[in-house]
């Protein structure tokens, strides 16, 4: 199970302000806290920096890697910012993301081949966001072989089935769950990841919906999540979900977490 | 989704004491609280009353039905106590349980045919507790047609795949989930039920494990749970799970629960 800590993202106002002010201490503390809480990778996103995004991404990668040893996920729609982040990153990074959209594929693939990061691949193409399970399977059927042909090992591929809010349609969760179940069987070596919080966009008490969705995703074979690792009830439920889903032999991790007082009931 | 409130069970010490003292007010209040919290059926179990069990069950059914309008689940291994409970119950009851064990089947079936309750049918036979998914499917393949042949409508059948503690084996949860997924497809009209708390027996922070298991069970088609409806975080997560699993059109129930302040995050 791989946890990508999502908090250093400039779409969140305090982060945008900290980045604008180059508040290194604040951002470093947030990185350290996420790792201490169980994040295996720290997402860095400074999309609101606009024209300076590449320079800011390079700075962000530098200051976060000063304080944590885990890889960073260079999260940006800008190929220039992605390249700046990758060039400054020490060790194997992760990127968010490549897609099957023609332009995006052509811009990002050379960076993947040059820097060899783990790759989050969104299951969308020039037809836009996937509307059905079949859309997702079709795009995966193009992306996985194309990435492998380009030299990316299956273990470095993280397919993201793209979560749409339940407010858009009551079956948005089920579509992702069914896609995940099939993709897990079809690509046993490939990782499956999603951003949990999209499911609850626009609805009340969002964290409850995120938690329920996380448990269901895990049970059908999703093995990586982009989430807030400081949400202790979420992380506690994740530990329980792993045990219940048979992914924690003899419940040893769960029992250890309980003994360490890490579980919030 | 059907909730059976589990609290009036003499295996819990305060209940055993209240029953021994014929503390009608305490037991009635517990029944009312469970219904107010969302239980659709109230379980009544007085197994510790031993020789007096039939008389105590009759009393329990009488006093609980004085204060709630929902059906009761007559929960006992004793055919005599089951008959006493059914004879005193007004309206359609539920029983817990019949099995494919020869003696149990022969003792309980006549009560089912006479009183026509909803029937919880445990997926076990004279071979004992089921050890695998296949065991459960095999027993269901005998029980469902036998009950239907005996005149029980499929909608009155609640199959219980029997949950064993994770402490017994790390795959105990997965077995139930996979059984449930297959049974849901094979018997679309039959209900699927389980007692959640068995999963966590002997482990720390049991309520977290029960919650995660409930969410997973719901996502594979379980549509009835025997649980503690006064566990507000559990009931809140249940509401979220229904929304995420596409069982709450437009999330209307979820939004209403949030507006009514019923959701604990």
mmCIF file of N, CA, C and O in Angstrom, chain B residues 26 53 59 88 95 128 160-161 212:
data_model
loop_
_atom_site.group_PDB
_atom_site.id
_atom_site.type_symbol
_atom_site.label_atom_id
_atom_site.label_comp_id
_atom_site.label_asym_id
_atom_site.label_seq_id
_atom_site.Cartn_x
_atom_site.Cartn_y
_atom_site.Cartn_z
ATOM 1 N N UNK B 26 -35.552 -0.719 31.579
ATOM 2 C CA UNK B 26 -34.225 -0.651 30.966
ATOM 3 C C UNK B 26 -34.239 -1.277 29.573
ATOM 4 O O UNK B 26 -33.727 -0.713 28.611
ATOM 5 N N UNK B 53 -35.561 -20.284 29.441
ATOM 6 C CA UNK B 53 -35.420 -19.450 28.253
ATOM 7 C C UNK B 53 -36.737 -19.216 27.512
ATOM 8 O O UNK B 53 -37.009 -18.094 27.069
ATOM 9 N N UNK B 59 -41.728 -13.306 27.566
ATOM 10 C CA UNK B 59 -41.804 -12.038 28.314
ATOM 11 C C UNK B 59 -41.088 -10.906 27.559
ATOM 12 O O UNK B 59 -41.600 -9.800 27.413
ATOM 13 N N UNK B 88 -45.754 -15.394 20.850
ATOM 14 C CA UNK B 88 -46.100 -14.112 21.501
ATOM 15 C C UNK B 88 -45.935 -12.907 20.583
ATOM 16 O O UNK B 88 -46.380 -11.812 20.913
ATOM 17 N N UNK B 95 -36.553 -14.804 12.499
ATOM 18 C CA UNK B 95 -35.867 -15.744 13.394
ATOM 19 C C UNK B 95 -34.389 -15.824 13.047
ATOM 20 O O UNK B 95 -33.982 -15.662 11.906
ATOM 21 N N UNK B 128 -20.174 -28.573 9.971
ATOM 22 C CA UNK B 128 -19.688 -27.513 10.865
ATOM 23 C C UNK B 128 -19.570 -26.181 10.164
ATOM 24 O O UNK B 128 -20.148 -25.973 9.087
ATOM 25 N N UNK B 160 -26.826 -15.883 5.925
ATOM 26 C CA UNK B 160 -25.700 -15.370 6.712
ATOM 27 C C UNK B 160 -24.476 -16.233 6.402
ATOM 28 O O UNK B 160 -24.430 -17.417 6.751
ATOM 29 N N UNK B 161 -23.469 -15.646 5.716
ATOM 30 C CA UNK B 161 -22.305 -16.449 5.302
ATOM 31 C C UNK B 161 -21.401 -16.851 6.460
ATOM 32 O O UNK B 161 -20.457 -17.592 6.259
ATOM 33 N N UNK B 212 -14.765 -1.032 8.829
ATOM 34 C CA UNK B 212 -14.167 -1.311 7.517
ATOM 35 C C UNK B 212 -14.857 -2.513 6.876
ATOM 36 O O UNK B 212 -15.160 -2.515 5.674
#
